[in-house]
Amino acid sequence: MHEWSIAEGIVTTLLESFKGKKILEVEIKVGELRDLNVEVLGEALKILSIGTSLEGSKFNIIVSKAVFKCLNCREEWSMKKALEILNQMLGTEKYVVEEGELEPPIHFIPSLITGLQRCPRCGRIDIDVESGKELEISKIYLS
Amino acid sequence: MLDPRFSLLEKKFKNIENIVLFGSGKGGVGKSIISSATSYILSERGYDVAYIDLDFHGPAGQSLFPVDIQFKGGKEGLELPTSNGVRVISVGYFLGDNPFPLSGRDKIDLLADFFSILSLGELDFTIIDLPPGMGDELTFTQRILKEKISIAMVTTNSELSLNVVERLIKYAKTEGLRLLGIIVNMADLFKRYGLKQIEEKLQVDILGKVSYYPKLEEFKTIKDKLENIHEFRKEIENIVGGILKKLNY
Ligand SMILES: Nc1ncnc2c1ncn2[C@@H]1O[C@H](COP(=O)(O)OP(=O)(O)OP(=O)(O)O)[C@@H](O)[C@H]1O
Ligand SMILES: [Mg+2]
Ligand SMILES: [Zn+2]
């Protein structure tokens, strides 16, 4: 559901940044951490474009896998592992209700996960998200 | 590269005016106590108020404004639950007692996420509780909310705290950040200067003072602190009066 609000942000940004230009194609990078449904996002973009200069533009959504990395021992781990670590730290009582379903708070505030990871190998707290947090309009093709 | 969060954020804050930041040069001078108390009193007077805790590493919102219902997300984002009449948000509600480290880049990312996901509705006043100093929390907020914000600075009556707040005042003046005035906390404790002297020394208005109340520690929520310590409440009401006047209410 918050795909719609993100889509709105994308459409508004494009319309404001490229006033009076015809955009043929847009590439949007979405990190796995953003927890967005790509189909819903694509659909929302299409519908919100109707009646604007974006109508008929192609939206190319690219999802990047999340990679977490320990700055101390260089261990790397995936989204699945990261969610396990998060659940170990928080439990599920901090979950948020959305349309009757329980979602971890990172569904709303993805960046929270960065501070709530501990290296599965050495236990260190200073970790980096190498990729997976992206939410950006990365390429534009004008006619 | 364009970040769509900024247009969301702009839209969310479009109809929101009267955003007051509570900042300080030094830590532990009473920003959280005074900003939460201000929020509480404003809401008691019938205004719609939000208290936004931007202190990600040392959040206080979850203790001062306890929330025992489940958080909800809706079409407009994460809804701010109401605690004792005030709509509140803090990362503290989600972190448990875990330490929460963040690098500078990650903090800016969190700020963008945080502001763009809030479902604010209609508000008369938005009170923002800052961490100490002039970090990303202050500069980011200023960058995105621009002339909508003003700042109240909290200091103790100690040489050290006054010196540091002087720096922040200079920052506000050169950066065009609207300065409502300063609040002298624990005014009777260090008693370095009289209030008039401080006003002259720093060249800013004093919004009010708060005395030192050892009993403040005995109560956890801001409601209990205010309802059990009468003198404290009176001083906060005074400060609220000062803020309202500055904002032409
Ligand atoms: N006037 C006062 N009398 C007695 N205790 C006070 C007073 N003001 C604040 N305190 C206590 O001092 C401590 C620090 O206050 P508070 O958390 O509001 O400061 P802060 O500026 O928000 O700190 P930080 O910089 O860590 O965010 C708290 O334990 C608070 O209860
Ligand atoms: Mg504080
Ligand atoms: Zn490690």
Tab-separated table of C-alpha atoms and ligand atoms in Angstrom:
chain	number	residue	atom	x	y	z
A	1	MET	CA	0.000	0.000	0.000
A	2	HIS	CA	2.706	2.462	0.593
A	3	GLU	CA	3.752	1.676	-2.979
A	4	TRP	CA	1.070	4.185	-3.976
A	5	SER	CA	2.540	6.918	-1.925
A	6	ILE	CA	6.036	6.162	-3.262
A	7	ALA	CA	4.649	6.140	-6.795
A	8	GLU	CA	3.112	9.515	-6.152
A	9	GLY	CA	6.499	10.793	-4.986
A	10	ILE	CA	8.133	9.476	-8.159
A	11	VAL	CA	5.528	10.946	-10.501
A	12	THR	CA	5.584	14.342	-8.797
A	13	THR	CA	9.378	14.431	-8.828
A	14	LEU	CA	9.496	13.596	-12.535
A	15	LEU	CA	6.825	16.088	-13.510
A	16	GLU	CA	8.495	18.843	-11.532
A	17	SER	CA	12.037	18.095	-12.690
A	18	PHE	CA	11.230	17.642	-16.381
A	19	LYS	CA	8.529	20.208	-17.013
A	20	GLY	CA	7.590	20.442	-20.666
A	21	LYS	CA	9.757	17.488	-21.697
A	22	LYS	CA	8.644	14.139	-22.980
A	23	ILE	CA	10.085	11.253	-20.989
A	24	LEU	CA	10.262	7.986	-22.908
A	25	GLU	CA	11.665	5.762	-20.240
A	26	VAL	CA	12.487	5.953	-16.550
A	27	GLU	CA	14.691	3.625	-14.599
A	28	ILE	CA	13.879	3.339	-10.902
A	29	LYS	CA	16.161	1.572	-8.474
A	30	VAL	CA	14.478	0.017	-5.486
A	31	GLY	CA	16.442	-1.748	-2.784
A	32	GLU	CA	15.221	-5.011	-1.325
A	33	LEU	CA	15.124	-3.312	2.052
A	34	ARG	CA	12.387	-1.001	0.840
A	35	ASP	CA	10.071	-3.988	0.928
A	36	LEU	CA	8.010	-2.723	-2.003
A	37	ASN	CA	5.850	-4.830	-4.262
A	38	VAL	CA	7.246	-4.124	-7.735
A	39	GLU	CA	4.045	-5.050	-9.542
A	40	VAL	CA	1.930	-2.773	-7.379
A	41	LEU	CA	4.487	0.012	-7.772
A	42	GLY	CA	4.539	-0.387	-11.567
A	43	GLU	CA	0.757	-0.399	-11.724
A	44	ALA	CA	0.530	2.659	-9.466
A	45	LEU	CA	3.046	4.535	-11.635
A	46	LYS	CA	1.041	3.754	-14.758
A	47	ILE	CA	-2.249	4.854	-13.260
A	48	LEU	CA	-0.891	8.016	-11.678
A	49	SER	CA	0.697	8.977	-15.020
A	50	ILE	CA	-2.600	9.018	-16.855
A	51	GLY	CA	-3.455	12.493	-18.058
A	52	THR	CA	0.066	13.795	-17.425
A	53	SER	CA	3.064	14.128	-19.738
A	54	LEU	CA	4.232	10.798	-18.295
A	55	GLU	CA	1.352	8.887	-19.788
A	56	GLY	CA	2.739	6.077	-21.908
A	57	SER	CA	6.272	6.386	-20.516
A	58	LYS	CA	8.004	3.114	-19.746
A	59	PHE	CA	8.854	2.477	-16.104
A	60	ASN	CA	11.703	0.128	-15.601
A	61	ILE	CA	11.955	-0.952	-11.970
A	62	ILE	CA	15.189	-2.581	-10.880
A	63	VAL	CA	15.394	-4.303	-7.513
A	64	SER	CA	18.774	-4.549	-5.850
A	65	LYS	CA	19.470	-7.305	-3.338
A	66	ALA	CA	20.370	-6.216	0.151
A	67	VAL	CA	23.943	-6.849	1.227
A	68	PHE	CA	24.989	-6.185	4.810
A	69	LYS	CA	28.653	-6.032	5.618
A	70	CYS	CA	30.605	-6.028	8.866
A	71	LEU	CA	33.154	-3.218	8.894
A	72	ASN	CA	35.286	-5.207	11.318
A	73	CYS	CA	35.561	-8.758	9.929
A	74	ARG	CA	34.109	-8.177	6.438
A	75	GLU	CA	31.419	-10.824	6.868
A	76	GLU	CA	28.517	-10.313	4.471
A	77	TRP	CA	24.896	-11.323	4.932
A	78	SER	CA	21.571	-11.157	3.144
A	79	MET	CA	18.142	-9.714	3.812
A	80	LYS	CA	16.869	-13.023	5.135
A	81	LYS	CA	19.608	-13.211	7.735
A	82	ALA	CA	19.173	-9.526	8.551
A	83	LEU	CA	15.491	-10.050	9.318
A	84	GLU	CA	16.375	-12.959	11.594
A	85	ILE	CA	18.829	-10.734	13.448
A	86	LEU	CA	16.229	-7.979	13.700
A	87	ASN	CA	13.624	-10.363	15.083
A	88	GLN	CA	16.063	-11.689	17.634
A	89	MET	CA	16.696	-8.157	18.824
A	90	LEU	CA	13.178	-6.790	18.817
A	91	GLY	CA	10.758	-9.651	18.964
A	92	THR	CA	7.448	-9.042	17.284
A	93	GLU	CA	5.726	-6.780	19.795
A	94	LYS	CA	7.107	-3.746	17.967
A	95	TYR	CA	5.255	-4.693	14.806
A	96	VAL	CA	2.909	-2.255	13.148
A	97	VAL	CA	-0.590	-3.086	11.890
A	98	GLU	CA	-1.216	-2.350	8.231
A	99	GLU	CA	-4.498	-3.462	6.652
A	100	GLY	CA	-4.951	-6.076	9.343
A	101	GLU	CA	-1.483	-7.493	8.847
A	102	LEU	CA	1.499	-7.204	11.124
A	103	GLU	CA	4.599	-5.661	9.603
A	104	PRO	CA	7.980	-5.047	11.205
A	105	PRO	CA	8.680	-1.324	11.726
A	106	ILE	CA	11.300	-1.430	8.976
A	107	HIS	CA	8.474	-1.845	6.499
A	108	PHE	CA	7.759	1.823	7.191
A	109	ILE	CA	11.196	3.055	8.156
A	110	PRO	CA	13.660	0.816	6.270
A	111	SER	CA	16.687	2.717	7.521
A	112	LEU	CA	15.979	1.507	11.053
A	113	ILE	CA	17.501	-1.821	10.159
A	114	THR	CA	21.006	-0.394	9.812
A	115	GLY	CA	21.295	0.361	13.512
A	116	LEU	CA	19.711	-2.930	14.488
A	117	GLN	CA	22.180	-5.337	12.958
A	118	ARG	CA	24.981	-7.125	14.740
A	119	CYS	CA	27.592	-9.069	12.800
A	120	PRO	CA	26.577	-12.750	12.815
A	121	ARG	CA	30.241	-13.726	12.859
A	122	CYS	CA	32.034	-11.357	15.250
A	123	GLY	CA	29.081	-9.636	16.937
A	124	ARG	CA	30.274	-6.111	16.120
A	125	ILE	CA	27.772	-3.321	15.888
A	126	ASP	CA	29.443	-1.239	13.152
A	127	ILE	CA	28.020	-2.549	9.947
A	128	ASP	CA	27.331	-1.107	6.560
A	129	VAL	CA	24.508	-1.676	4.105
A	130	GLU	CA	26.410	-2.123	0.856
A	131	SER	CA	23.253	-2.180	-1.222
A	132	GLY	CA	19.551	-2.692	-0.831
A	133	LYS	CA	18.492	0.675	0.535
A	134	GLU	CA	18.099	2.413	-2.816
A	135	LEU	CA	15.011	4.354	-3.720
A	136	GLU	CA	15.914	6.545	-6.634
A	137	ILE	CA	15.098	7.632	-10.126
A	138	SER	CA	18.361	6.475	-11.629
A	139	LYS	CA	17.996	7.039	-15.383
A	140	ILE	CA	15.801	9.058	-17.681
A	141	TYR	CA	15.490	8.797	-21.447
A	142	LEU	CA	14.026	11.865	-23.103
A	143	SER	CA	12.594	11.900	-26.602
B	1	MET	CA	19.722	10.819	-9.442
B	2	LEU	CA	16.449	11.905	-7.888
B	3	ASP	CA	15.059	10.850	-4.546
B	4	PRO	CA	11.246	10.667	-4.596
B	5	ARG	CA	11.059	10.893	-0.806
B	6	PHE	CA	11.610	14.629	-0.915
B	7	SER	CA	8.483	15.361	-2.884
B	8	LEU	CA	6.482	13.147	-0.503
B	9	LEU	CA	7.944	14.976	2.374
B	10	GLU	CA	7.103	18.350	0.924
B	11	LYS	CA	3.533	17.284	0.412
B	12	LYS	CA	3.209	15.970	3.967
B	13	PHE	CA	4.333	19.226	5.476
B	14	LYS	CA	2.569	21.456	2.992
B	15	ASN	CA	-0.187	22.551	5.358
B	16	ILE	CA	1.830	22.322	8.530
B	17	GLU	CA	3.007	25.551	10.090
B	18	ASN	CA	4.350	26.400	13.519
B	19	ILE	CA	7.100	23.837	13.712
B	20	VAL	CA	9.187	24.558	16.779
B	21	LEU	CA	12.518	22.862	17.313
B	22	PHE	CA	13.979	22.529	20.787
B	23	GLY	CA	17.733	22.567	20.535
B	24	SER	CA	20.761	23.075	22.731
B	25	GLY	CA	24.481	23.263	22.484
B	26	LYS	CA	25.088	20.693	25.177
B	27	GLY	CA	23.384	17.442	26.043
B	28	GLY	CA	21.291	16.731	29.100
B	29	VAL	CA	20.160	20.308	29.644
B	30	GLY	CA	16.436	19.526	29.531
B	31	LYS	CA	15.322	19.683	25.874
B	32	SER	CA	13.238	16.533	26.110
B	33	ILE	CA	11.573	17.447	29.390
B	34	ILE	CA	10.765	20.970	28.305
B	35	SER	CA	9.704	20.182	24.728
B	36	SER	CA	7.430	17.345	25.846
B	37	ALA	CA	5.959	19.461	28.638
B	38	THR	CA	5.349	22.266	26.152
B	39	SER	CA	3.573	19.812	23.828
B	40	TYR	CA	1.410	18.560	26.670
B	41	ILE	CA	0.355	22.005	27.838
B	42	LEU	CA	-0.380	23.166	24.269
B	43	SER	CA	-2.631	20.173	23.728
B	44	GLU	CA	-4.337	20.804	27.053
B	45	ARG	CA	-5.189	24.258	25.766
B	46	GLY	CA	-7.059	22.670	22.903
B	47	TYR	CA	-4.465	22.771	20.137
B	48	ASP	CA	-3.637	19.810	17.900
B	49	VAL	CA	-0.038	19.050	18.710
B	50	ALA	CA	2.578	16.587	17.515
B	51	TYR	CA	5.736	15.765	19.441
B	52	ILE	CA	8.448	14.417	17.158
B	53	ASP	CA	11.501	12.965	18.854
B	54	LEU	CA	14.487	13.287	16.524
B	55	ASP	CA	17.016	12.009	19.022
B	56	PHE	CA	17.661	8.643	17.411
B	57	HIS	CA	20.473	7.569	19.717
B	58	GLY	CA	18.926	8.704	22.969
B	59	PRO	CA	15.195	8.790	22.334
B	60	ALA	CA	13.013	9.937	25.224
B	61	GLY	CA	9.556	9.998	23.608
B	62	GLN	CA	8.705	6.436	24.547
B	63	SER	CA	9.136	7.176	28.279
B	64	LEU	CA	7.654	10.661	28.400
B	65	PHE	CA	4.685	9.781	26.202
B	66	PRO	CA	3.936	6.090	26.700
B	67	VAL	CA	1.906	4.379	23.989
B	68	ASP	CA	0.307	1.068	24.810
B	69	ILE	CA	-1.635	0.505	21.630
B	70	GLN	CA	-0.218	-1.041	18.487
B	71	PHE	CA	1.147	1.359	15.896
B	72	LYS	CA	-0.852	1.561	12.675
B	73	GLY	CA	0.058	2.201	9.093
B	74	GLY	CA	-2.387	3.598	6.577
B	75	LYS	CA	-2.511	5.028	3.083
B	76	GLU	CA	-0.709	8.165	4.156
B	77	GLY	CA	2.002	6.319	6.041
B	78	LEU	CA	2.716	5.642	9.671
B	79	GLU	CA	0.029	7.096	11.897
B	80	LEU	CA	1.082	9.001	14.973
B	81	PRO	CA	-0.647	7.518	18.003
B	82	THR	CA	-2.017	9.800	20.688
B	83	SER	CA	-0.523	9.758	24.145
B	84	ASN	CA	-2.070	12.017	26.780
B	85	GLY	CA	-3.602	14.186	24.085
B	86	VAL	CA	-0.420	14.623	22.046
B	87	ARG	CA	0.295	12.866	18.753
B	88	VAL	CA	3.711	11.347	19.173
B	89	ILE	CA	6.495	9.633	17.270
B	90	SER	CA	9.954	8.463	18.277
B	91	VAL	CA	12.197	5.672	17.096
B	92	GLY	CA	12.264	4.772	20.787
B	93	TYR	CA	8.920	3.016	20.376
B	94	PHE	CA	10.529	0.538	17.995
B	95	LEU	CA	13.984	-0.035	19.400
B	96	GLY	CA	13.372	-1.683	22.759
B	97	ASP	CA	16.447	-1.057	24.859
B	98	ASN	CA	18.877	-1.795	22.043
B	99	PRO	CA	21.733	0.599	21.354
B	100	PHE	CA	21.213	2.145	17.947
B	101	PRO	CA	24.399	3.236	16.174
B	102	LEU	CA	24.277	5.010	12.814
B	103	SER	CA	26.903	6.522	10.569
B	104	GLY	CA	26.325	10.027	9.205
B	105	ARG	CA	25.160	8.854	5.810
B	106	ASP	CA	22.761	6.357	7.350
B	107	LYS	CA	21.409	9.033	9.629
B	108	ILE	CA	20.486	11.291	6.734
B	109	ASP	CA	18.827	8.327	5.086
B	110	LEU	CA	16.872	7.622	8.263
B	111	LEU	CA	15.815	11.256	8.513
B	112	ALA	CA	14.476	11.142	4.947
B	113	ASP	CA	12.631	7.877	5.633
B	114	PHE	CA	11.286	9.119	8.913
B	115	PHE	CA	9.897	12.416	7.684
B	116	SER	CA	8.480	10.984	4.465
B	117	ILE	CA	6.547	8.175	6.174
B	118	LEU	CA	4.748	10.157	8.873
B	119	SER	CA	1.018	10.571	8.494
B	120	LEU	CA	0.514	13.921	10.170
B	121	GLY	CA	-3.046	15.014	9.505
B	122	GLU	CA	-3.943	18.466	10.760
B	123	LEU	CA	-1.795	20.121	13.354
B	124	ASP	CA	-1.597	23.499	15.020
B	125	PHE	CA	1.869	22.936	16.470
B	126	THR	CA	4.647	20.491	15.761
B	127	ILE	CA	7.264	20.270	18.451
B	128	ILE	CA	10.585	18.694	17.503
B	129	ASP	CA	12.903	17.402	20.214
B	130	LEU	CA	16.444	17.552	18.816
B	131	PRO	CA	19.604	15.849	20.001
B	132	PRO	CA	22.237	18.320	21.231
B	133	GLY	CA	24.377	20.295	18.823
B	134	MET	CA	24.327	21.155	15.143
B	135	GLY	CA	24.241	17.728	13.549
B	136	ASP	CA	22.300	16.342	10.605
B	137	GLU	CA	19.058	16.322	12.583
B	138	LEU	CA	19.119	20.114	12.711
B	139	THR	CA	20.563	20.834	9.277
B	140	PHE	CA	18.366	18.301	7.491
B	141	THR	CA	15.203	19.577	9.155
B	142	GLN	CA	16.170	23.103	8.241
B	143	ARG	CA	16.890	22.121	4.645
B	144	ILE	CA	13.533	20.450	4.099
B	145	LEU	CA	11.194	22.553	6.222
B	146	LYS	CA	12.891	25.881	5.607
B	147	GLU	CA	10.963	28.907	6.829
B	148	LYS	CA	8.301	26.759	8.491
B	149	ILE	CA	10.564	26.163	11.451
B	150	SER	CA	11.708	28.200	14.370
B	151	ILE	CA	13.910	27.198	17.260
B	152	ALA	CA	13.795	27.538	21.026
B	153	MET	CA	17.116	26.946	22.717
B	154	VAL	CA	17.527	25.311	26.066
B	155	THR	CA	20.497	25.979	28.297
B	156	THR	CA	21.401	25.663	31.928
B	157	ASN	CA	22.719	28.645	33.816
B	158	SER	CA	26.297	27.401	33.691
B	159	GLU	CA	29.210	29.100	31.974
B	160	LEU	CA	29.879	26.055	29.826
B	161	SER	CA	26.323	25.582	28.618
B	162	LEU	CA	25.868	29.300	28.010
B	163	ASN	CA	29.036	29.426	25.956
B	164	VAL	CA	27.960	26.539	23.802
B	165	VAL	CA	24.456	27.883	23.278
B	166	GLU	CA	26.013	31.154	22.194
B	167	ARG	CA	27.529	29.268	19.285
B	168	LEU	CA	24.147	27.861	18.356
B	169	ILE	CA	22.621	31.320	18.512
B	170	LYS	CA	25.297	32.526	16.126
B	171	TYR	CA	24.458	29.630	13.839
B	172	ALA	CA	20.758	30.519	13.901
B	173	LYS	CA	21.496	34.134	13.122
B	174	THR	CA	23.832	33.449	10.219
B	175	GLU	CA	21.715	30.614	8.803
B	176	GLY	CA	18.493	32.584	8.920
B	177	LEU	CA	16.905	30.188	11.375
B	178	ARG	CA	14.156	31.938	13.278
B	179	LEU	CA	15.087	32.076	16.946
B	180	LEU	CA	12.155	32.272	19.351
B	181	GLY	CA	14.373	32.733	22.361
B	182	ILE	CA	16.106	30.768	25.055
B	183	ILE	CA	14.847	28.808	28.017
B	184	VAL	CA	17.058	28.690	31.060
B	185	ASN	CA	16.690	25.353	32.779
B	186	MET	CA	17.745	24.612	36.352
B	187	ALA	CA	18.064	28.371	36.547
B	188	ASP	CA	18.534	28.362	40.315
B	189	LEU	CA	21.133	25.631	40.298
B	190	PHE	CA	24.288	27.057	38.783
B	191	LYS	CA	23.150	30.616	38.983
B	192	ARG	CA	26.015	31.957	37.018
B	193	TYR	CA	24.049	34.983	35.886
B	194	GLY	CA	20.713	36.650	36.429
B	195	LEU	CA	18.188	36.249	33.633
B	196	LYS	CA	18.537	39.871	32.552
B	197	GLN	CA	22.287	39.448	32.376
B	198	ILE	CA	21.892	36.371	30.183
B	199	GLU	CA	19.565	38.239	27.887
B	200	GLU	CA	22.147	40.972	27.489
B	201	LYS	CA	25.098	38.653	27.185
B	202	LEU	CA	23.480	36.524	24.471
B	203	GLN	CA	21.380	39.232	22.829
B	204	VAL	CA	18.250	37.087	22.682
B	205	ASP	CA	14.930	37.042	24.457
B	206	ILE	CA	14.352	34.690	27.327
B	207	LEU	CA	11.173	32.676	26.841
B	208	GLY	CA	11.162	31.549	30.427
B	209	LYS	CA	13.017	29.626	33.082
B	210	VAL	CA	12.627	26.330	34.852
B	211	SER	CA	13.957	25.717	38.345
B	212	TYR	CA	15.651	22.578	39.524
B	213	TYR	CA	13.127	19.984	40.766
B	214	PRO	CA	14.662	16.848	42.241
B	215	LYS	CA	11.150	15.349	42.234
B	216	LEU	CA	11.045	15.374	38.422
B	217	GLU	CA	12.910	12.086	38.467
B	218	GLU	CA	10.257	10.413	40.578
B	219	PHE	CA	7.714	10.462	37.779
B	220	LYS	CA	8.189	8.799	34.441
B	221	THR	CA	5.679	10.353	32.068
B	222	ILE	CA	5.517	14.037	31.314
B	223	LYS	CA	1.869	14.047	32.358
B	224	ASP	CA	2.761	12.756	35.823
B	225	LYS	CA	5.646	15.182	36.149
B	226	LEU	CA	3.383	18.107	35.300
B	227	GLU	CA	0.457	17.000	37.390
B	228	ASN	CA	2.470	16.304	40.490
B	229	ILE	CA	4.876	19.212	40.534
B	230	HIS	CA	2.843	22.375	40.554
B	231	GLU	CA	5.653	24.878	40.374
B	232	PHE	CA	7.156	23.072	37.400
B	233	ARG	CA	3.826	23.210	35.627
B	234	LYS	CA	3.495	26.931	36.262
B	235	GLU	CA	6.914	27.602	34.792
B	236	ILE	CA	6.125	25.553	31.692
B	237	GLU	CA	2.816	27.379	31.253
B	238	ASN	CA	4.781	30.585	31.307
B	239	ILE	CA	7.110	29.301	28.602
B	240	VAL	CA	4.143	28.171	26.501
B	241	GLY	CA	2.721	31.663	26.868
B	242	GLY	CA	6.010	33.086	25.643
B	243	ILE	CA	6.121	30.769	22.642
B	244	LEU	CA	2.512	31.498	21.667
B	245	LYS	CA	3.193	35.191	21.821
B	246	LYS	CA	6.250	34.848	19.597
B	247	LEU	CA	4.177	32.912	17.094
B	248	ASN	CA	1.487	35.623	17.170
B	249	TYR	CA	-1.196	33.583	18.896
C	1	LIG	N1	14.570	21.409	35.862
C	1	LIG	C1	14.973	20.176	36.156
C	1	LIG	N2	15.035	19.750	37.432
C	1	LIG	C2	15.444	18.490	37.714
C	1	LIG	N3	15.822	17.603	36.781
C	1	LIG	C3	15.791	17.973	35.508
C	1	LIG	C4	15.366	19.269	35.117
C	1	LIG	N4	15.437	19.352	33.777
C	1	LIG	C5	15.867	18.167	33.354
C	1	LIG	N5	16.075	17.327	34.374
C	1	LIG	C6	16.574	15.954	34.312
C	1	LIG	O1	17.813	15.972	33.649
C	1	LIG	C7	17.906	14.876	32.750
C	1	LIG	C8	18.151	15.379	31.346
C	1	LIG	O2	16.985	16.038	30.892
C	1	LIG	P1	16.514	15.859	29.397
C	1	LIG	O3	16.542	14.436	29.008
C	1	LIG	O4	15.249	16.604	29.222
C	1	LIG	O5	17.712	16.633	28.690
C	1	LIG	P2	18.056	16.670	27.125
C	1	LIG	O6	18.608	18.020	26.869
C	1	LIG	O7	16.881	16.248	26.349
C	1	LIG	O8	19.172	15.568	27.038
C	1	LIG	P3	19.801	14.949	25.691
C	1	LIG	O9	20.779	15.972	25.213
C	1	LIG	O10	20.450	13.701	26.145
C	1	LIG	O11	18.683	14.742	24.750
C	1	LIG	C9	16.631	14.086	32.892
C	1	LIG	O12	16.844	13.014	33.752
C	1	LIG	C10	15.667	15.086	33.460
C	1	LIG	O13	14.665	14.477	34.228
C	2	MG	MG	16.675	14.710	24.848
C	3	ZN	ZN	32.096	-9.131	11.909
